[in-house]
Short mmCIF file of C-alpha atoms in Angstrom, two decimals:
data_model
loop_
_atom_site.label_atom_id
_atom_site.label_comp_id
_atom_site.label_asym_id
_atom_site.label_seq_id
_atom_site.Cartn_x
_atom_site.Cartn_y
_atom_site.Cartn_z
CA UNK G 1 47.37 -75.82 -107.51
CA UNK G 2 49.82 -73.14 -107.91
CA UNK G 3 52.14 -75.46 -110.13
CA UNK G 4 49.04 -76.60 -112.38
CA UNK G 5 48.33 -72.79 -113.05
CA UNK G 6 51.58 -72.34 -114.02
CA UNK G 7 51.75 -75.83 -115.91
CA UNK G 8 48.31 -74.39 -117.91
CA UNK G 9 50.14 -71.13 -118.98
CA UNK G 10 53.25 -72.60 -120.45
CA UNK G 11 50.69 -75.20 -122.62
CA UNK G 12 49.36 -72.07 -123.80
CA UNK G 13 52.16 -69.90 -124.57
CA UNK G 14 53.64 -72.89 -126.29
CA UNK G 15 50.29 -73.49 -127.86
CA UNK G 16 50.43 -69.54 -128.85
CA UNK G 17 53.69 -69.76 -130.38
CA UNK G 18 53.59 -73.15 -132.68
CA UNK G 19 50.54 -71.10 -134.37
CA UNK G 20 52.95 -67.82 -134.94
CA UNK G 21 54.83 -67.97 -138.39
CA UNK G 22 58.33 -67.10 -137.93
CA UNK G 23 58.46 -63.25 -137.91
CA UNK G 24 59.63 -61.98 -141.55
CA UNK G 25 62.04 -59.48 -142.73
CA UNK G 26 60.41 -56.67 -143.32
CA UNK G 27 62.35 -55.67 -146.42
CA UNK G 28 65.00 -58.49 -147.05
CA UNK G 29 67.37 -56.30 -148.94
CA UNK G 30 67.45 -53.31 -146.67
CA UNK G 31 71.34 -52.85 -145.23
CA UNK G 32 69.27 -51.00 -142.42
CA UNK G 33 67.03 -53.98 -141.35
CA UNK G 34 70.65 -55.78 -141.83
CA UNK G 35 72.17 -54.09 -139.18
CA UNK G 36 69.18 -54.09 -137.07
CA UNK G 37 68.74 -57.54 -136.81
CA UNK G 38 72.40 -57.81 -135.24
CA UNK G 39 71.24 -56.07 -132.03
CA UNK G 40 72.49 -57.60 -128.75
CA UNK G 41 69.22 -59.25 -127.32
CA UNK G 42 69.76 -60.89 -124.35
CA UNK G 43 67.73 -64.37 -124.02
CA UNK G 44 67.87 -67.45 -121.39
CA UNK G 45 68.54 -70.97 -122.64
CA UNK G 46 65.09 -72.92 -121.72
CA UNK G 47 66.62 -76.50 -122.74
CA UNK G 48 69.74 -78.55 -123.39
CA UNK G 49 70.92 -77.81 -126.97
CA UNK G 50 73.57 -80.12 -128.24
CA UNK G 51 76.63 -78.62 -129.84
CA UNK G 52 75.74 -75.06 -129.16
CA UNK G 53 78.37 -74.64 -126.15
CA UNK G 54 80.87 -72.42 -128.06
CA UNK G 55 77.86 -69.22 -128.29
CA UNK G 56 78.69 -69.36 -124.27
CA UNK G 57 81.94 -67.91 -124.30
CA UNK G 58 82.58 -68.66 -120.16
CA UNK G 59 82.25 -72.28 -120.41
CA UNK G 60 84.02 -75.12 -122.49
CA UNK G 61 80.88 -77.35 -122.63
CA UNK G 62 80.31 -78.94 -125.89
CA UNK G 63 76.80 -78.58 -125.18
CA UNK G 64 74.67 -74.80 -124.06
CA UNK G 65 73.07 -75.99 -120.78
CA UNK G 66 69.83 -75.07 -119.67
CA UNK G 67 68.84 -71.71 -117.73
CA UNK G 68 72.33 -70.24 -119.16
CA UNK G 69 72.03 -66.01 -119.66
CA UNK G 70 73.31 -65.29 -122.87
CA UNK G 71 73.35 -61.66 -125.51
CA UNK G 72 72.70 -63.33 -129.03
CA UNK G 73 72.21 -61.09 -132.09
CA UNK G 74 68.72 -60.76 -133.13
CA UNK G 75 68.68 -62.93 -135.93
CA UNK G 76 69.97 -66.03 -134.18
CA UNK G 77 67.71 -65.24 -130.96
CA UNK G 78 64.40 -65.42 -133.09
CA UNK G 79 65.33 -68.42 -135.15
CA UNK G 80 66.84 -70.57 -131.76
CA UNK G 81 63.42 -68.95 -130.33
CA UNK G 82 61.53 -70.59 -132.93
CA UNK G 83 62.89 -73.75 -132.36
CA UNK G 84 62.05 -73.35 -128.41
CA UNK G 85 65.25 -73.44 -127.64
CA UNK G 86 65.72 -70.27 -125.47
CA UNK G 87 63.34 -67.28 -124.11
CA UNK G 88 63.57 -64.25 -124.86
CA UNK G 89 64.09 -61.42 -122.26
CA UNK G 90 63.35 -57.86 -122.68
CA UNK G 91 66.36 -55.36 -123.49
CA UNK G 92 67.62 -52.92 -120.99
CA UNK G 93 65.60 -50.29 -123.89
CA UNK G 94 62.33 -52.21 -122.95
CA UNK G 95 62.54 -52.82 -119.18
CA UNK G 96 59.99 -51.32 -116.84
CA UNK G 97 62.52 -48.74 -115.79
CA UNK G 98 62.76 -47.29 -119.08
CA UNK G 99 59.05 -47.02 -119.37
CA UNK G 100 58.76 -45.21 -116.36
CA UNK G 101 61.64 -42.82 -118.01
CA UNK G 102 60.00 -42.52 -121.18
CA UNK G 103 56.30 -41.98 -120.02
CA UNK G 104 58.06 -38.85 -117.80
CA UNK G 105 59.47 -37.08 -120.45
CA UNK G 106 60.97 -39.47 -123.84
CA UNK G 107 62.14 -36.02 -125.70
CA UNK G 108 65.46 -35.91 -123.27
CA UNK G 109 66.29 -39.71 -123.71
CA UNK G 110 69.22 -40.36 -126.02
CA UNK G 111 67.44 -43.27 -128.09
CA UNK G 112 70.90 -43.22 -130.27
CA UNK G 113 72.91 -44.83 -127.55
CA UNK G 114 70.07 -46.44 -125.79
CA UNK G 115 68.72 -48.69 -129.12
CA UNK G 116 69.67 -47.39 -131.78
CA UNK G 117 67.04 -49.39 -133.88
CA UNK G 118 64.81 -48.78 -131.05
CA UNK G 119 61.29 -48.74 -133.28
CA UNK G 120 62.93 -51.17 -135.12
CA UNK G 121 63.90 -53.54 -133.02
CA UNK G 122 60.34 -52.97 -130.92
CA UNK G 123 58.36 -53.87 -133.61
CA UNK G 124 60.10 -57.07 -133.94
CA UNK G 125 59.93 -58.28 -130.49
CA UNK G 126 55.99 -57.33 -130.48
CA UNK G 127 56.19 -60.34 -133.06
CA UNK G 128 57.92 -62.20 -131.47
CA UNK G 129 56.46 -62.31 -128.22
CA UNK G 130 52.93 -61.85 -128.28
CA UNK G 131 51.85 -61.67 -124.28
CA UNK G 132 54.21 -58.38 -124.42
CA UNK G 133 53.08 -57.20 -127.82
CA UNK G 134 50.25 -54.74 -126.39
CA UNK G 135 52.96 -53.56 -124.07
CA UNK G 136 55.69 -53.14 -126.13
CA UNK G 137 53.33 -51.26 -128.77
CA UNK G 138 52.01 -48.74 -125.83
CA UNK G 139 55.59 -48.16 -124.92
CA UNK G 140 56.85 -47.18 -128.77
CA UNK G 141 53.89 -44.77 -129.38
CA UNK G 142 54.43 -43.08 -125.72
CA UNK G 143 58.09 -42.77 -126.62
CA UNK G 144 57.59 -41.16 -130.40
CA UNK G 145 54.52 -38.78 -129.68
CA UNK G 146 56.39 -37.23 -126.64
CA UNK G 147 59.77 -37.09 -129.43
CA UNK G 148 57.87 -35.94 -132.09
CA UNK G 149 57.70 -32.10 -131.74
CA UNK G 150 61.44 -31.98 -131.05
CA UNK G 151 61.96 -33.62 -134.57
CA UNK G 152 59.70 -31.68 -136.22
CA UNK G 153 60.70 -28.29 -134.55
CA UNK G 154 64.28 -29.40 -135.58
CA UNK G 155 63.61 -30.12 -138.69
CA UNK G 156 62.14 -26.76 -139.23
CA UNK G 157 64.29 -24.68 -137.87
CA UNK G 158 68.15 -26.24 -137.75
CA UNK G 159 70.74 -25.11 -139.90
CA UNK G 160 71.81 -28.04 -142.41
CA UNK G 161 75.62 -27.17 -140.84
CA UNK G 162 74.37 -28.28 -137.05
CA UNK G 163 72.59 -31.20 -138.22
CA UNK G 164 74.54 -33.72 -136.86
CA UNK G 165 74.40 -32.26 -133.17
CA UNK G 166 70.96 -31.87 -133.70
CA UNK G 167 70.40 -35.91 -134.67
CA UNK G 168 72.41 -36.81 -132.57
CA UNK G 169 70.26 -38.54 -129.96
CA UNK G 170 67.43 -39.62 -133.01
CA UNK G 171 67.23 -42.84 -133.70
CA UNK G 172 67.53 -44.32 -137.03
CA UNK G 173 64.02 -43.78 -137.92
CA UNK G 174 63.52 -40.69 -136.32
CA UNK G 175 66.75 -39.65 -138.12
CA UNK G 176 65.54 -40.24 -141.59
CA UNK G 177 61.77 -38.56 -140.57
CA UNK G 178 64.14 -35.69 -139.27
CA UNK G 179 65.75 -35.17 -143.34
CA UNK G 180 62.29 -35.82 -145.04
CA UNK G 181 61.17 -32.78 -142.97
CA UNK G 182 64.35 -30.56 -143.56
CA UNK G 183 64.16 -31.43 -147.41
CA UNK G 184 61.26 -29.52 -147.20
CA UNK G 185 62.66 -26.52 -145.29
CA UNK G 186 65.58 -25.81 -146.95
CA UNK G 187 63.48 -26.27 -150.56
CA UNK G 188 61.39 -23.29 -149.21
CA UNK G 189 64.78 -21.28 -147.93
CA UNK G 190 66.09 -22.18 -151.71
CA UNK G 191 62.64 -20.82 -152.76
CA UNK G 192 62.89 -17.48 -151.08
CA UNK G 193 66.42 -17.17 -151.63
CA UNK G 194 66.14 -17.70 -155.51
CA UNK G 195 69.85 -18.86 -154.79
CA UNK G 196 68.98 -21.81 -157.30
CA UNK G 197 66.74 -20.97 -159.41
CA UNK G 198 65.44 -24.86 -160.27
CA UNK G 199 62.92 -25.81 -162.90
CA UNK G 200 60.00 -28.10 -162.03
CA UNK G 201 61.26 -31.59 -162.48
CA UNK G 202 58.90 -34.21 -163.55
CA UNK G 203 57.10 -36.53 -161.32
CA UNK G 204 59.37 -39.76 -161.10
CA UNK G 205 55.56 -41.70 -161.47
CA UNK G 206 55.00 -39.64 -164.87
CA UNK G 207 58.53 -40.40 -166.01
CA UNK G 208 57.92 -43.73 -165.24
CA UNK G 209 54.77 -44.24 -166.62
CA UNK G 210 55.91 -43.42 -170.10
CA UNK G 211 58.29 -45.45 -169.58
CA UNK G 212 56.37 -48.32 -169.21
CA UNK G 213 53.88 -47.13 -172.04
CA UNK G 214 57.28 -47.09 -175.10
CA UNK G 215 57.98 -50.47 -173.70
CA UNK G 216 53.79 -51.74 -174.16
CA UNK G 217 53.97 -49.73 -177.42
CA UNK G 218 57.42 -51.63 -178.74
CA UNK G 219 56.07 -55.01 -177.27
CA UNK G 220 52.71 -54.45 -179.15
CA UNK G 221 54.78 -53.24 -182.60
CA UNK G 222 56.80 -56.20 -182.20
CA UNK G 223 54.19 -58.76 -181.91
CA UNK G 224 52.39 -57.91 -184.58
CA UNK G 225 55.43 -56.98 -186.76
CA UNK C 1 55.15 -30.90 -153.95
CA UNK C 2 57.63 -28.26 -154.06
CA UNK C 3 58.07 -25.38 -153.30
CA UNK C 4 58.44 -24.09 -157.20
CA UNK C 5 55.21 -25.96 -158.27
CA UNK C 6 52.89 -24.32 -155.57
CA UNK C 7 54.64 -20.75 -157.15
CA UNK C 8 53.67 -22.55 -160.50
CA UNK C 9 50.10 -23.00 -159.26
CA UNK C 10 49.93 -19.71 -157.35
CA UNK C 11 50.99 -17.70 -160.96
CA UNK C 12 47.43 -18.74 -162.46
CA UNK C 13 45.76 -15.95 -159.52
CA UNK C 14 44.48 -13.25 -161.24
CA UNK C 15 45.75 -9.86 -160.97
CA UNK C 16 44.56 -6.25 -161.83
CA UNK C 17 46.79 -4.36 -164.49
CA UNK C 18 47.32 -1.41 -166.18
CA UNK C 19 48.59 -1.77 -169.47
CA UNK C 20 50.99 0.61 -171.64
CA UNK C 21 49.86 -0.68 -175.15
CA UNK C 22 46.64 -1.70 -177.38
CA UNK C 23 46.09 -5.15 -178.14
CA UNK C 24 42.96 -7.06 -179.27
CA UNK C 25 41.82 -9.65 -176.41
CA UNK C 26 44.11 -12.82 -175.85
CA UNK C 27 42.58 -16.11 -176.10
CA UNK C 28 44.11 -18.49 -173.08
CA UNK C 29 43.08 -22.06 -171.95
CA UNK C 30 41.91 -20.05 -168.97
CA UNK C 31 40.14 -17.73 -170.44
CA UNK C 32 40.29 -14.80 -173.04
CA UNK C 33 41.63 -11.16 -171.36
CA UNK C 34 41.99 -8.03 -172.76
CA UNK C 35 41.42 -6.33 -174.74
CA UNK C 36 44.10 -3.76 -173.54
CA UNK C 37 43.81 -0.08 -173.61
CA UNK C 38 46.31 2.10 -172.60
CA UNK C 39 45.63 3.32 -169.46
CA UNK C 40 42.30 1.13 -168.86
CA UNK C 41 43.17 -1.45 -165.44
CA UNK C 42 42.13 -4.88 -166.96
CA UNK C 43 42.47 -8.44 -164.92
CA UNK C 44 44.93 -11.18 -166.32
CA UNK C 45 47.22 -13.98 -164.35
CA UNK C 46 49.87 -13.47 -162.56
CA UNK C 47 52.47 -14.75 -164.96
CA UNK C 48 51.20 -12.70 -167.99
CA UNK C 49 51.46 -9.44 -165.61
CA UNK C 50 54.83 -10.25 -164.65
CA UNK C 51 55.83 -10.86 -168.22
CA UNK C 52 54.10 -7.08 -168.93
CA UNK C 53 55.86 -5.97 -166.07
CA UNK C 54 59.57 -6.78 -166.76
CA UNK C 55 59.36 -5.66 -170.44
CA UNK C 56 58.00 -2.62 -169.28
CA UNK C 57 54.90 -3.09 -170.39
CA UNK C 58 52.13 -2.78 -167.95
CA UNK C 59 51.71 -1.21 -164.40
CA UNK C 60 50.80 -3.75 -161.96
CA UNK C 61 47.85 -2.59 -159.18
CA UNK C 62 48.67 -4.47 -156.30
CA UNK C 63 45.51 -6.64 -154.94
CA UNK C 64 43.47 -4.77 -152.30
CA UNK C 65 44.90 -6.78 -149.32
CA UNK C 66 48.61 -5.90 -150.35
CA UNK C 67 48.70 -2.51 -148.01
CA UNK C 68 50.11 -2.14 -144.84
CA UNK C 69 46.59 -1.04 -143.28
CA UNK C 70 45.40 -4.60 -144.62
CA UNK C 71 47.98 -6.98 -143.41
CA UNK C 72 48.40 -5.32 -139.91
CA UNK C 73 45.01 -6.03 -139.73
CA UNK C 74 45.13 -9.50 -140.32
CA UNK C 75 48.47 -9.79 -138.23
CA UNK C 76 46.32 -8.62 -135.18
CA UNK C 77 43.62 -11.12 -135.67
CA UNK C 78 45.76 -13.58 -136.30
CA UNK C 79 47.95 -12.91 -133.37
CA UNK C 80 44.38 -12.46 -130.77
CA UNK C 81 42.81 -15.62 -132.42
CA UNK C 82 43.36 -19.23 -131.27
CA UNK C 83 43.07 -20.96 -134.75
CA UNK C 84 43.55 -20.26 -137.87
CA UNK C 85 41.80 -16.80 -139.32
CA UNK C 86 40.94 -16.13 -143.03
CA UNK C 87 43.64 -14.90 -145.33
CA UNK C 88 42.17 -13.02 -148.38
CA UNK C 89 44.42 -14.42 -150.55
CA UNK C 90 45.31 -18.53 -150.96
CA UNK C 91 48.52 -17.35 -152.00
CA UNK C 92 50.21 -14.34 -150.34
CA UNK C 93 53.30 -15.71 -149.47
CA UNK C 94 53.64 -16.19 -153.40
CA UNK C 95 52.08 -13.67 -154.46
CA UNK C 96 53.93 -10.96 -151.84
CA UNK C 97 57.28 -12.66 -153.47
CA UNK C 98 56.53 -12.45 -156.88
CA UNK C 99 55.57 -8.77 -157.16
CA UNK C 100 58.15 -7.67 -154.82
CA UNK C 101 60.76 -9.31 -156.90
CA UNK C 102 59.42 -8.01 -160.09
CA UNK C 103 57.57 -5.32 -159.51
CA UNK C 104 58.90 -3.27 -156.03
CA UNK C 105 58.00 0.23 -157.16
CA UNK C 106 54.39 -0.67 -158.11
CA UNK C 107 53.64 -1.27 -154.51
CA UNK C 108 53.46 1.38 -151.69
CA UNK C 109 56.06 0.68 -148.72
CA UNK C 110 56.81 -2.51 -150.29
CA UNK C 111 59.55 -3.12 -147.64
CA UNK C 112 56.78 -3.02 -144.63
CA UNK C 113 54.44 -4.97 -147.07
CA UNK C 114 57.34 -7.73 -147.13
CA UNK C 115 58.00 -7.61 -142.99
CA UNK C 116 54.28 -7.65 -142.25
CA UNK C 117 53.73 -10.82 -144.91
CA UNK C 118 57.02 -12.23 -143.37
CA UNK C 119 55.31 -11.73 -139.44
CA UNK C 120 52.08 -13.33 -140.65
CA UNK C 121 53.31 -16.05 -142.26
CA UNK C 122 56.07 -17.20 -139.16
CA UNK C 123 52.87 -16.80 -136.85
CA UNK C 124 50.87 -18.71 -139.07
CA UNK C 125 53.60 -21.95 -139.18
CA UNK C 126 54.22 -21.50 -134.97
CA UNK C 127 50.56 -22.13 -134.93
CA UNK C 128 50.50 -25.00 -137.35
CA UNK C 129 53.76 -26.58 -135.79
CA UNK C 130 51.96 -26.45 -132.31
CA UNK C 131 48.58 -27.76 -133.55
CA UNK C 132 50.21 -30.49 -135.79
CA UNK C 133 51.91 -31.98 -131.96
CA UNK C 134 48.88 -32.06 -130.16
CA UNK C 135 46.97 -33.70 -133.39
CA UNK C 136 49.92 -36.65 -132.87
CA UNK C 137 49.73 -36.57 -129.20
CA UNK C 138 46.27 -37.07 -129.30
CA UNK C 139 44.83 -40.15 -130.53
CA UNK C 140 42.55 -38.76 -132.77
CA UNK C 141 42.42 -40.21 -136.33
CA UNK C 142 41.02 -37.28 -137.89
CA UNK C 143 41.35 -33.10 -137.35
CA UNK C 144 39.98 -30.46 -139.51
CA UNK C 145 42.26 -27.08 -139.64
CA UNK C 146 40.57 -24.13 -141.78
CA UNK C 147 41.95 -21.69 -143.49
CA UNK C 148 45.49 -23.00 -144.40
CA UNK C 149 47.56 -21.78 -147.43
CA UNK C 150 48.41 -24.15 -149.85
CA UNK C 151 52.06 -23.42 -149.21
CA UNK C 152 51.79 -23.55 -145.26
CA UNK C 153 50.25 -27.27 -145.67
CA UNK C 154 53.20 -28.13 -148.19
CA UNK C 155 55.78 -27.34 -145.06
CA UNK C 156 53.78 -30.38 -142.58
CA UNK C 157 52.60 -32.54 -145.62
CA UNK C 158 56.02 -34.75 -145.61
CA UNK C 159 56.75 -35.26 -141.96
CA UNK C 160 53.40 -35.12 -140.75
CA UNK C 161 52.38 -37.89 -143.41
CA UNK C 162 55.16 -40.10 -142.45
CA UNK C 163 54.68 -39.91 -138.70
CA UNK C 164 51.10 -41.04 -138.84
CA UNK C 165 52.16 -43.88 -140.73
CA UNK C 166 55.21 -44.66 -138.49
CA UNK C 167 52.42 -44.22 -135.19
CA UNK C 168 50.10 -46.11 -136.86
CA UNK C 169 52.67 -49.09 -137.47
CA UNK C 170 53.95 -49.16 -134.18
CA UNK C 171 50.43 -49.70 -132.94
CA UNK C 172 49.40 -52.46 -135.03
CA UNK C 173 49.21 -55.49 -133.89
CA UNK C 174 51.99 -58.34 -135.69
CA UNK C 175 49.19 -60.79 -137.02
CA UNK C 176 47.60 -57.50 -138.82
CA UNK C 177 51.29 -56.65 -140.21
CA UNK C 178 51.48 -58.90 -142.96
CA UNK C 179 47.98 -57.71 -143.94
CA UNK C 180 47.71 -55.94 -147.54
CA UNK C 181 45.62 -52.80 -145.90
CA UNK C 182 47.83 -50.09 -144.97
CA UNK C 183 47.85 -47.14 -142.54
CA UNK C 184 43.77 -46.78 -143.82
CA UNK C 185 43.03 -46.27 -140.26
CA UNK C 186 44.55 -42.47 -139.93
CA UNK C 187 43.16 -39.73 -142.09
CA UNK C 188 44.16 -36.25 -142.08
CA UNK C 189 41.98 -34.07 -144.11
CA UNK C 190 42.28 -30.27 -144.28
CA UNK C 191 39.13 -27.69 -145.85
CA UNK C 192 40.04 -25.00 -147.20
CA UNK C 193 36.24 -23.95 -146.69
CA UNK C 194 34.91 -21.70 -144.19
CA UNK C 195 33.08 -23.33 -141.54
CA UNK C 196 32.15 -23.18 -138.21
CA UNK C 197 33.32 -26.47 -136.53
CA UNK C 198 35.83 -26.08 -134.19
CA UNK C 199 39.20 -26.35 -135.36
CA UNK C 200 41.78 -28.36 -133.22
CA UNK C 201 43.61 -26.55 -130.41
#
């Protein structure tokens, strides 16, 4: 009984997975997304693969045995996973010990040297693996509301000097939120400071737009030139 | 928006003067002002009073809130009230820096007048920074804040945009990723009117 239960739920998880589309870059030329997708993830070998022994560096096999623990970047976990060739297991960022860490407080964890693509990274393994998804998701939202008053009070008060001690436990993401808000800050300081007295630049969509409108114009000219 | 454009925008506020010369009224794409008298206070925008001012021109009457009675006033109610209260002006953190840059000696104790402005408007962001966490923490998709300056909303705009968007991506679902409709779900909207809902807190 047990084993036909258990039989049933791999037909469906299988079943689940042949109808998931291989999970997409989300910007193909992004150097970030680059580096993201070269995160350690660690995975278990769930058949035989021929000619694949040399990714296990502790054995001389020619071929990657079954059940073998393995850290594969990213990249080469999701496409070996899409050929059901391993399983993927959660990262030491995503175990239940870290969720019990980041419901109690996530402001004090140092997401930089935890994951540093930690939202990153998330969001692709809620593709990935869809029984976890609803997990995973709850997890990353805990995890940013409880960080994001410490951003956003950093952002708007620290000194552009201490920055970098300041960021230093953001991750990527929060990192570049963390500058969009300071932009703002020190544009107000320059404001009040009339240190640099700037004009009012153009929108970049106006400069754009004109843009676009001399090329119409020339295209029109020349077509009926 | 920056900072210099909400000055920009802030310049059109009217403004009582008193001029030094004659001159037939001036027809503007806001409206015509004048004509100036000599000694007779007359109304024009901010930008044309400065110009008076610095070429000597024009005496500018500060607006009626501009006194240090005034704004300890409003620094007490806004320091014993929960939300948000009702600053006379839309502008006073452009306005107070304007005419103190331009115009000091037209305005009575204009170094308490800048402290007191200064006070309000550091309360004022506290508030908004502490308001603007619980609106994340909470799930709610929408939250109505009253009385905000068009300046104080410019400070949250950026980072307050981005994290709804970044909250609202890390709760999606993959299958609805690759879907065309973005970040719809989350609305922030702010009124500017007075009403009596109850503002978040």
């Amino acid at each position: 009984m047990h084993r036909s239960l258990n039989q049933s739920s791999l037909e469906e998880s299988r079943i689940r997975r042949s109808a998931r589309t291989v999970c997409e870059f989300e910007e193909y030329f992004s150097c970030d997304e680059i580096l993201m997708l070269s995160e350690r993830t660690p995975v278990v070998v769930s058949k035989e693969v021929s000619r694949l022994g040399f990714l296990d560096p502790s054995s001389d096999e020619e071929n990657l045995k079954k059940n073998t623990k393995l850290e594969l970047p990213l990249w080469l976990a999701k496409h070996l996973y899409n050929m059901y060739c391993v399983d993927i297991q959660l990262p030491e960022a995503f175990s239940s010990y870290s969720v019990n860490v980041m419901r109690a407080d996530s402001s004090i964890v140092d997401l930089k040297r935890l994951q540093p693509n930690y939202y990153q990274v998330g969001r692709q393994l809620m593709a990935l693996l869809p029984a976890e998804a609803q997990q995973i998701s709850d997890l990353l939202v805990t995890t940013y509301k409880g960080r994001f008053r410490k951003i956003f009070d950093c952002a708007q008060n620290a000194d552009i000097k201490e920055t970098d001690k300041v960021t230093s436990s953001f991750d990527n993401e929060e990192r570049a939120m963390f500058f969009e808000g300071q932009k703002v800050q020190l544009d107000l300081q320059r404001w009040r400071d009339r240190s640099q007295r700037n004009k009012i630049n153009t929108a970049d969509l106006v400069v754009n737009h004109r843009k676009r409108k001399r090329e119409a114009l020339r295209e029109t000219n020349s077509s009926t030139a | 928006m920056e900072t210099q454009e909400v000055e920009f925008i802030a310049e059109n506020t009217l403004i009582e003067i008193v001029p030094k010369f004659n001159h037939a009224v001036i027809h503007l794409i806001t409206g015509d002002f004048g004509p100036f008298i000599a000694g007779m206070p007359v109304s024009v925008p901010l930008w044309a009073a400065l110009n008076f001012r610095q070429r000597q021109k024009c005496r500018i009457l500060p607006p009626a809130w501009m006194t240090v009675e005034e704004l300890e006033k409003i620094k007490q109610e806004e320091k014993d009230s929960q939300v948000f209260t009702r600053i006379p002006s839309e502008h006073y953190r452009e306005i107070t820096q304007l005419l103190l840059e331009n115009a000091t000696p037209d305005i009575p104790r204009a170094d308490e007048v800048h402290t007191l402005v200064k006070d309000i408007w550091d309360m004022r962001l506290a508030k908004l920074r502490s308001s603007t966490d619980v609106f994340i923490k909470s799930d709610e998709v929408h939250a109505q804040v009253d009385h905000l300056t068009m300046m104080e909303l410019n400070t949250v705009r950026p980072l307050l945009l981005t994290s709804l968007r970044f909250v609202s991506r890390l709760k999606k679902n993959p299958e609805e990723q690759n879907s065309t409709i973005n970040d719809s779900s989350t609305s922030f909207s702010v009124s500017m009117q007075v009403s009596d809902s109850e503002p978040m807190q």
